[in-house]
Structures are given as C-alpha cells and as structure tokens.
Tab-separated table of C-alpha atoms in Angstrom:
chain	number	residue	atom	x	y	z
V	1	MET	CA	-48.738	34.649	9.026
V	2	VAL	CA	-46.906	31.777	10.578
V	3	THR	CA	-46.706	31.629	14.277
V	4	ILE	CA	-44.011	29.625	15.953
V	5	THR	CA	-44.994	27.968	19.114
V	6	GLU	CA	-42.205	26.883	21.316
V	7	LEU	CA	-42.646	23.439	22.690
V	8	PRO	CA	-42.101	23.088	26.348
V	9	THR	CA	-38.718	21.598	27.030
V	10	ARG	CA	-38.787	18.259	28.682
V	11	PRO	CA	-36.852	18.041	31.820
V	12	ARG	CA	-33.647	16.082	31.465
V	13	ASP	CA	-33.669	12.534	32.620
V	14	VAL	CA	-31.446	12.978	35.528
V	15	ARG	CA	-30.542	9.679	36.912
V	16	PRO	CA	-28.181	9.147	39.740
V	17	ARG	CA	-24.799	7.948	38.491
V	18	ARG	CA	-24.077	4.411	39.313
V	19	ARG	CA	-21.225	4.181	41.690
V	20	ILE	CA	-18.539	1.706	40.726
V	21	GLY	CA	-16.981	-0.180	43.535
V	22	MET	CA	-13.281	-0.615	44.014
V	23	ARG	CA	-13.504	-4.266	43.054
V	24	GLN	CA	-15.128	-3.506	39.692
V	25	ARG	CA	-12.644	-0.725	39.045
V	26	LEU	CA	-9.746	-3.087	39.685
V	27	GLY	CA	-11.393	-5.623	37.391
V	28	ARG	CA	-11.512	-3.094	34.547
V	29	TRP	CA	-7.884	-2.161	35.104
V	30	ASP	CA	-6.998	-5.830	35.154
V	31	VAL	CA	-8.565	-6.359	31.719
V	32	LYS	CA	-6.829	-3.296	30.257
V	33	VAL	CA	-3.376	-3.546	31.815
V	34	SER	CA	-2.776	-7.276	32.263
V	35	PRO	CA	-1.952	-8.069	28.599
V	36	TYR	CA	0.750	-5.397	28.606
V	37	LEU	CA	2.185	-6.687	31.873
V	38	TYR	CA	2.363	-10.222	30.497
V	39	ILE	CA	4.457	-9.165	27.486
V	40	SER	CA	6.486	-6.522	29.307
V	41	PRO	CA	9.291	-8.883	30.510
V	42	PHE	CA	10.302	-9.536	26.903
V	43	PHE	CA	10.485	-5.846	26.065
V	44	VAL	CA	12.354	-5.053	29.279
V	45	LEU	CA	14.919	-7.747	28.485
V	46	PHE	CA	15.094	-6.580	24.869
V	47	ALA	CA	15.726	-3.016	26.018
V	48	ILE	CA	18.568	-4.188	28.283
V	49	THR	CA	20.204	-6.789	26.053
V	50	GLY	CA	19.255	-5.527	22.583
V	51	LEU	CA	18.376	-1.859	22.408
V	52	PHE	CA	20.967	-0.549	24.874
V	53	PRO	CA	23.945	-2.331	23.186
V	54	LEU	CA	22.706	-1.071	19.818
V	55	LEU	CA	22.614	2.546	20.989
V	56	TYR	CA	25.864	2.207	22.926
V	57	THR	CA	27.583	0.810	19.818
V	58	ALA	CA	26.369	3.864	17.892
V	59	VAL	CA	27.945	6.118	20.531
V	60	VAL	CA	31.229	4.175	20.398
V	61	SER	CA	31.306	4.389	16.596
V	62	LEU	CA	31.279	8.193	16.812
V	63	HIS	CA	34.338	8.319	19.075
V	64	LYS	CA	37.979	7.416	18.870
V	65	TRP	CA	37.777	4.425	21.183
V	66	ASN	CA	40.665	2.091	21.945
V	67	LEU	CA	40.260	-1.249	23.668
V	68	LEU	CA	43.151	-0.513	26.071
V	69	THR	CA	42.976	3.253	26.597
V	70	GLY	CA	39.184	3.599	26.534
V	71	GLU	CA	37.070	6.478	25.260
V	72	GLY	CA	38.754	9.182	23.181
V	73	PRO	CA	37.565	12.404	21.522
V	74	PHE	CA	34.395	12.686	19.434
V	75	VAL	CA	35.244	12.137	15.743
V	76	GLY	CA	31.791	12.097	14.154
V	77	LEU	CA	31.525	9.900	11.043
V	78	LYS	CA	35.288	9.559	10.583
V	79	ASN	CA	35.275	5.893	11.624
V	80	TYR	CA	32.620	5.135	8.996
V	81	VAL	CA	34.601	6.970	6.292
V	82	ASP	CA	37.818	5.159	7.253
V	83	VAL	CA	36.102	1.766	7.152
V	84	LEU	CA	34.473	2.446	3.783
V	85	HIS	CA	37.903	3.380	2.351
V	86	GLN	CA	39.432	0.098	3.502
V	87	PRO	CA	39.693	-2.474	0.627
V	88	PHE	CA	39.643	-5.249	3.231
V	89	PHE	CA	36.131	-4.229	4.300
V	90	TRP	CA	34.825	-4.631	0.753
V	91	LYS	CA	36.605	-7.953	0.431
V	92	ALA	CA	34.956	-9.120	3.669
V	93	LEU	CA	31.565	-7.898	2.399
V	94	ARG	CA	32.073	-9.785	-0.884
V	95	ASN	CA	32.981	-12.964	0.992
V	96	THR	CA	29.959	-12.591	3.267
V	97	PHE	CA	27.532	-12.242	0.353
V	98	SER	CA	29.166	-15.119	-1.509
V	99	ILE	CA	28.954	-17.522	1.457
V	100	PHE	CA	25.429	-16.275	2.189
V	101	ALA	CA	24.252	-16.990	-1.370
V	102	LEU	CA	25.915	-20.410	-1.455
V	103	SER	CA	24.450	-21.436	1.890
V	104	THR	CA	21.096	-19.746	2.503
V	105	ILE	CA	19.389	-20.172	-0.877
V	106	PRO	CA	20.064	-23.939	-1.247
V	107	GLN	CA	19.399	-24.395	2.467
V	108	VAL	CA	15.837	-23.031	2.287
V	109	ILE	CA	15.045	-24.972	-0.909
V	110	ILE	CA	16.388	-28.259	0.502
V	111	ALA	CA	14.559	-27.692	3.815
V	112	LEU	CA	11.305	-27.123	1.907
V	113	VAL	CA	11.707	-30.351	-0.073
V	114	ILE	CA	12.661	-32.444	2.979
V	115	ALA	CA	9.729	-31.022	4.944
V	116	ALA	CA	7.353	-32.004	2.137
V	117	VAL	CA	8.749	-35.540	2.177
V	118	LEU	CA	8.512	-35.799	5.965
V	119	ASN	CA	4.928	-34.535	5.804
V	120	ALA	CA	3.922	-37.574	3.752
V	121	ASN	CA	2.840	-40.885	5.228
V	122	LEU	CA	6.197	-42.454	5.991
V	123	ARG	CA	7.008	-45.312	8.270
V	124	ALA	CA	8.839	-44.310	11.467
V	125	ARG	CA	8.042	-40.653	10.841
V	126	THR	CA	9.188	-39.595	14.310
V	127	PHE	CA	12.586	-41.202	13.761
V	128	TRP	CA	13.135	-39.360	10.479
V	129	ARG	CA	11.915	-36.073	11.924
V	130	MET	CA	14.255	-36.343	14.888
V	131	GLY	CA	17.067	-37.421	12.600
V	132	VAL	CA	17.070	-34.189	10.606
V	133	LEU	CA	17.573	-32.222	13.821
V	134	VAL	CA	20.731	-34.094	14.896
V	135	PRO	CA	23.186	-31.838	12.978
V	136	TYR	CA	21.670	-28.803	14.708
V	137	VAL	CA	22.653	-30.086	18.167
V	138	VAL	CA	26.216	-30.948	17.123
V	139	ALA	CA	28.707	-28.445	18.523
V	140	PRO	CA	30.155	-26.055	15.922
V	141	VAL	CA	33.682	-27.118	16.932
V	142	ALA	CA	32.867	-30.750	16.135
V	143	VAL	CA	31.356	-29.711	12.798
V	144	ALA	CA	34.494	-27.718	11.996
V	145	MET	CA	36.730	-30.700	12.824
V	146	ILE	CA	34.643	-33.048	10.656
V	147	PHE	CA	34.512	-30.711	7.672
V	148	GLY	CA	38.147	-29.729	8.200
V	149	GLN	CA	39.055	-33.358	7.516
V	150	ILE	CA	36.686	-33.603	4.568
V	151	PHE	CA	37.988	-30.408	2.924
V	152	SER	CA	41.637	-30.713	3.927
V	153	ASP	CA	44.012	-29.457	1.229
V	154	GLN	CA	46.560	-32.244	1.506
V	155	SER	CA	44.758	-35.409	2.578
V	156	GLY	CA	41.062	-34.527	2.600
V	157	MET	CA	38.316	-36.966	1.670
V	158	MET	CA	36.922	-34.618	-0.974
V	159	ASN	CA	40.245	-34.314	-2.796
V	160	ALA	CA	40.653	-38.103	-2.642
V	161	ILE	CA	37.264	-38.533	-4.328
V	162	LEU	CA	38.125	-35.914	-6.966
V	163	SER	CA	41.438	-37.597	-7.738
V	164	LYS	CA	39.599	-40.908	-8.238
V	165	VAL	CA	37.561	-39.350	-11.057
V	166	GLY	CA	40.578	-37.649	-12.611
V	167	ILE	CA	40.123	-34.125	-11.225
V	168	SER	CA	43.084	-32.283	-9.781
V	169	PRO	CA	43.019	-31.630	-6.010
V	170	VAL	CA	41.400	-28.349	-4.993
V	171	GLY	CA	42.941	-25.876	-2.572
V	172	TRP	CA	39.933	-25.635	-0.280
V	173	HIS	CA	41.644	-23.073	1.955
V	174	SER	CA	43.600	-21.092	-0.649
V	175	ASN	CA	41.018	-20.793	-3.438
V	176	VAL	CA	38.313	-18.156	-2.866
V	177	LEU	CA	35.311	-19.949	-4.353
V	178	ALA	CA	36.379	-23.365	-3.033
V	179	SER	CA	36.714	-22.024	0.510
V	180	HIS	CA	33.275	-20.440	0.267
V	181	LEU	CA	31.779	-23.735	-0.936
V	182	ALA	CA	33.370	-25.631	1.942
V	183	ILE	CA	32.076	-23.145	4.535
V	184	ALA	CA	28.621	-23.093	2.912
V	185	ASN	CA	28.486	-26.870	3.279
V	186	MET	CA	29.203	-26.525	6.997
V	187	VAL	CA	26.397	-23.989	7.363
V	188	ASN	CA	23.943	-26.081	5.389
V	189	TYR	CA	24.788	-29.178	7.423
V	190	ARG	CA	23.992	-27.403	10.687
V	191	TRP	CA	20.905	-25.360	9.788
V	192	THR	CA	18.954	-27.288	7.153
V	193	GLY	CA	17.385	-29.627	9.741
V	194	TYR	CA	16.247	-26.755	11.938
V	195	ASN	CA	14.553	-24.953	9.036
V	196	THR	CA	13.024	-28.256	7.921
V	197	LEU	CA	11.243	-28.714	11.246
V	198	VAL	CA	9.952	-25.121	11.234
V	199	ILE	CA	8.500	-25.555	7.731
V	200	LEU	CA	7.167	-29.014	8.600
V	201	ALA	CA	5.249	-27.582	11.567
V	202	ALA	CA	3.610	-25.064	9.245
V	203	MET	CA	2.699	-27.779	6.736
V	204	GLN	CA	1.020	-29.881	9.411
V	205	ALA	CA	-1.192	-26.940	10.352
V	206	ILE	CA	-2.815	-26.892	6.894
V	207	PRO	CA	-6.376	-28.352	7.094
V	208	ASN	CA	-6.812	-31.641	5.255
V	209	ASP	CA	-10.078	-30.370	3.757
V	210	ILE	CA	-8.131	-28.156	1.371
V	211	PHE	CA	-6.053	-31.073	0.077
V	212	GLU	CA	-9.183	-33.232	-0.260
V	213	ALA	CA	-10.865	-30.500	-2.313
V	214	ALA	CA	-7.751	-30.236	-4.519
V	215	ILE	CA	-7.737	-34.020	-5.044
V	216	ILE	CA	-11.420	-33.946	-6.044
V	217	ASP	CA	-10.566	-31.196	-8.559
V	218	GLY	CA	-7.924	-33.497	-10.032
V	219	ALA	CA	-4.807	-31.715	-8.747
V	220	SER	CA	-1.650	-33.809	-8.778
V	221	ARG	CA	0.781	-33.912	-5.846
V	222	VAL	CA	3.073	-31.410	-7.543
V	223	ARG	CA	0.142	-29.081	-8.224
V	224	GLN	CA	-1.004	-29.431	-4.601
V	225	PHE	CA	2.495	-28.537	-3.429
V	226	PHE	CA	2.778	-25.368	-5.502
V	227	SER	CA	-0.879	-24.247	-5.390
V	228	VAL	CA	-1.867	-25.228	-1.854
V	229	THR	CA	1.137	-25.949	0.350
V	230	ILE	CA	3.400	-23.055	-0.628
V	231	PRO	CA	0.704	-20.311	-0.390
V	232	MET	CA	-0.585	-21.698	2.933
V	233	ILE	CA	2.849	-21.641	4.597
V	234	ARG	CA	3.821	-18.229	3.218
V	235	PRO	CA	4.160	-16.504	6.667
V	236	THR	CA	6.440	-19.291	7.867
V	237	LEU	CA	8.503	-19.111	4.696
V	238	ILE	CA	8.941	-15.362	5.188
V	239	PHE	CA	10.087	-16.029	8.758
V	240	VAL	CA	12.573	-18.704	7.641
V	241	ILE	CA	13.948	-16.566	4.803
V	242	ILE	CA	14.411	-13.492	6.991
V	243	THR	CA	16.024	-15.390	9.905
V	244	SER	CA	18.266	-17.279	7.474
V	245	THR	CA	19.261	-13.989	5.868
V	246	ILE	CA	20.151	-12.444	9.217
V	247	GLY	CA	22.097	-15.544	10.297
V	248	GLY	CA	23.824	-15.896	6.935
V	249	LEU	CA	25.089	-12.311	6.943
V	250	GLN	CA	26.334	-12.613	10.543
V	251	ILE	CA	28.280	-15.805	9.943
V	252	PHE	CA	31.329	-16.057	12.222
V	253	ASP	CA	31.785	-19.506	13.790
V	254	GLU	CA	32.148	-21.638	10.684
V	255	PRO	CA	34.729	-19.543	8.757
V	256	THR	CA	36.712	-18.860	11.944
V	257	MET	CA	37.002	-22.540	12.827
V	258	PHE	CA	37.537	-23.533	9.203
V	259	ASP	CA	40.945	-21.848	9.496
V	260	GLN	CA	42.431	-24.145	12.109
V	261	GLN	CA	45.962	-22.783	11.587
V	262	ASN	CA	45.222	-19.296	12.974
V	263	SER	CA	43.424	-17.750	15.924
V	264	ALA	CA	40.197	-15.766	15.654
V	265	THR	CA	42.098	-12.467	15.398
V	266	THR	CA	43.999	-13.574	12.278
V	267	ALA	CA	41.725	-16.236	10.750
V	268	GLY	CA	40.275	-15.947	7.272
V	269	GLY	CA	43.062	-17.117	4.992
V	270	ALA	CA	46.447	-15.686	4.070
V	271	ASP	CA	44.865	-13.149	1.696
V	272	GLY	CA	41.506	-12.879	3.434
V	273	GLN	CA	39.882	-15.423	1.088
V	274	PHE	CA	37.074	-16.210	3.516
V	275	VAL	CA	37.116	-13.314	5.974
V	276	THR	CA	33.530	-12.249	6.666
V	277	VAL	CA	32.299	-8.889	7.947
V	278	THR	CA	31.837	-10.180	11.492
V	279	MET	CA	35.366	-11.613	11.467
V	280	TYR	CA	36.698	-8.277	10.192
V	281	LEU	CA	34.742	-6.525	12.963
V	282	TYR	CA	36.312	-8.792	15.594
V	283	GLN	CA	39.800	-8.400	14.202
V	284	LEU	CA	39.502	-4.595	14.191
V	285	GLY	CA	38.386	-4.414	17.823
V	286	TRP	CA	40.264	-7.272	19.439
V	287	GLY	CA	43.147	-7.845	16.990
V	288	SER	CA	46.333	-5.845	16.566
V	289	GLN	CA	44.539	-2.506	16.092
V	290	ASN	CA	42.343	-2.611	19.229
V	291	ASN	CA	40.177	0.000	17.507
V	292	LEU	CA	36.698	-0.343	19.004
V	293	GLY	CA	35.480	2.827	17.254
V	294	ARG	CA	35.988	1.378	13.763
V	295	SER	CA	34.756	-1.998	14.950
V	296	ALA	CA	31.508	-0.384	16.118
V	297	ALA	CA	31.210	1.434	12.781
V	298	VAL	CA	31.493	-1.916	10.950
V	299	ALA	CA	28.798	-3.333	13.257
V	300	TRP	CA	26.417	-0.513	12.358
V	301	LEU	CA	27.148	-0.803	8.633
V	302	LEU	CA	26.400	-4.528	8.837
V	303	PHE	CA	23.185	-3.769	10.721
V	304	LEU	CA	22.058	-1.401	7.971
V	305	VAL	CA	22.915	-3.948	5.267
V	306	ILE	CA	20.929	-6.676	7.045
V	307	LEU	CA	18.002	-4.304	7.575
V	308	ALA	CA	17.947	-3.324	3.896
V	309	ILE	CA	18.125	-6.909	2.638
V	310	SER	CA	15.463	-8.062	5.114
V	311	LEU	CA	13.113	-5.318	3.883
V	312	VAL	CA	13.768	-6.312	0.266
V	313	ASN	CA	13.112	-9.955	1.163
V	314	TYR	CA	9.864	-9.030	2.896
V	315	TRP	CA	8.699	-6.865	-0.004
V	316	PHE	CA	9.640	-9.495	-2.580
V	317	THR	CA	7.898	-12.403	-0.830
V	318	ASN	CA	4.813	-10.291	-0.176
V	319	ARG	CA	4.771	-9.200	-3.825
V	320	ILE	CA	4.912	-12.799	-5.023
V	321	ALA	CA	2.097	-13.770	-2.657
V	322	SER	CA	-0.143	-10.863	-3.686
V	323	ASP	CA	0.495	-11.602	-7.381
V	324	SER	CA	-0.478	-15.253	-6.926
V	325	GLY	CA	-3.552	-14.140	-4.963
V	326	ALA	CA	-4.575	-11.822	-7.780
V	327	VAL	CA	-4.180	-14.640	-10.282
V	328	ARG	CA	-6.365	-16.901	-8.157
V	329	ARG	CA	-9.034	-14.208	-7.866
V	330	ALA	CA	-8.975	-13.621	-11.621
V	331	ARG	CA	-9.391	-17.336	-12.299
V	332	LYS	CA	-12.253	-17.474	-9.845
V	333	VAL	CA	-14.013	-14.555	-11.559
V	334	ARG	CA	-13.561	-16.155	-15.006
V	335	SER	CA	-14.967	-19.448	-13.776
C-alpha cells in the first residue's frame, strides 16, 4: 500500500514591491513614446495634405459637383461610368502610357550607366557629379522653350538636321508618336540627372571589400557591375523605379507647355495627340465643362492605375532579386 505524504508548503517569498519613482516612470514613458512623437509631425502633415484630399476627392467623385455651382446630388458611381465611356479618356490613357514608356525606361537605364561611370576614378569627379544635376534645377518653362525650338514643326533644329541627311521634316506636334518622343526627351533631360545621383549614392555605400574579393576571383568590370553592383543597390533601384513610375504617369507640365499655342485647358494637340490623363483631369474640372465630379473620378482612376503598376513593379523587381539570390545559393552549394 502506497501512502502519500503531503509535503509542507513553503511559504511564498513575499517581498515588498519596489516603488518606482515619478522620475523613473517618466523615463520609461520617454523611451516608449518619444520615437512616435519624433515621427508624428510627418504623419500629421500627411493626414492634412495627403490623406484628407484623397478622401475628399472620393466624396466629390460620388456627387454631381460643378466648379461654379458647388455640390450637387449624390450620383454614386455615375461619374466613373461616364468617364470610362468617354473615348477621350482612353486616348489620354494611351498617350500617358506611351510617354511613360518612352521616358521612364530609358531614363532609369541611362541613369544607371552614368552613375556607374561617375562612380569610377575620374578627374574632377565633383564637377561631373554636379553637372548632371543642372538640368534638374532648370525651370520647366525654360525647358519647354528650349525643346519647343528644337522640335518646332517649321524651323526646328531637329527637322533641319533630318533634312540634311535626306529625311523629310517631321510634324512633332501633329504626329502622335513624334509628339510623344519630343515630350519624352524633355522628361529625360530633366530627371535623368536626379536619378543618377540617387543611384550613385547607393553605389558609393557598397563596401570596397566586396569588389576586392570579386577582383581576386577574377571578375571583370562588367561581371562586377551585374553580379555585385546591381544586387547591392536593389532597394535603391526599386525606389527609383517606383518614383519614376508615379511621376511618369502623372506627367502634366511638359506636355502642357509643349503646346505653346493653347492654354492649359485646351492644350494637347488639335486631336488630343499628346493629352495625358492629368491634362484631361484638369480640362474636365477647370475647362469648359467645369465638372469637378468627373474630374475627381478621373483622379481616382489614375490613382488606382498607379497603385496597380507600382505593385507589379515591386513584385517584379523582388522576384528578379529572389531568383538571382537562389541562383547564388545554388552555386554556393555546388561549390
């Protein structure tokens, strides 16, 4: 027979709780709360200048809203349906994507190449690095005047060069593709230097030890560029691609000033050859229609398009990076 003997329970170690003074309590709160207070001004400003206009635009897009008479009755999604049935909206969307493709893709590639050159041991490096930023500080109006002379239909420098080599003059304002090329050149002129400096800053942050190890392994400069430089600056490249995408799809200044014969409410060519979505948005709200409801609907449609393309960009660049990482790991395992 088994007898169970209960062990005497030990009295709990009752210790007096340590009292925390007000100064220590404030110190703990300081550690926990201070980081949020430091970043709160940005989010407060974003809520006022970014989030509130976004939500207010959504409210306007659901109403019949005239610029002169103000708020009208609630119409639901009617403004969106009306905009999507407008052929001019699709023409503006086509023009926007065309100018975006002709400007953003070459712009990022050229910026990457120039940054790699500026990252080498050049004489007067500071001069060259400052030089690429000069177009960025030129006023858009001045850029439009310069490129307006270069791509003038009648007496432009580009048509003079083409006629010298036996090519007929091009209607830079009347032809769809030609007008997109001219505007893309304006965009590239202004923004390539800025993106170059952003990429260059990322390249300079790469430790030299990695390049020295690649040189010891016999990697050429081209191999170093594709196998070391590009993977190491991947976060910066994602940033540049996404910001360039957002800016390219919101293009307004360059095509508006490219049409120097008309005002902003009618610019874009006689047949809308280079009207972009933002120009169409402006013309709907502040042009002859004064229809802020449809204008707000176009703004939200453009927002959704930019969001979708940015997500695709992010997924695609991340996919490429993870694939290259998997290849590197596989090679490492095999070796």
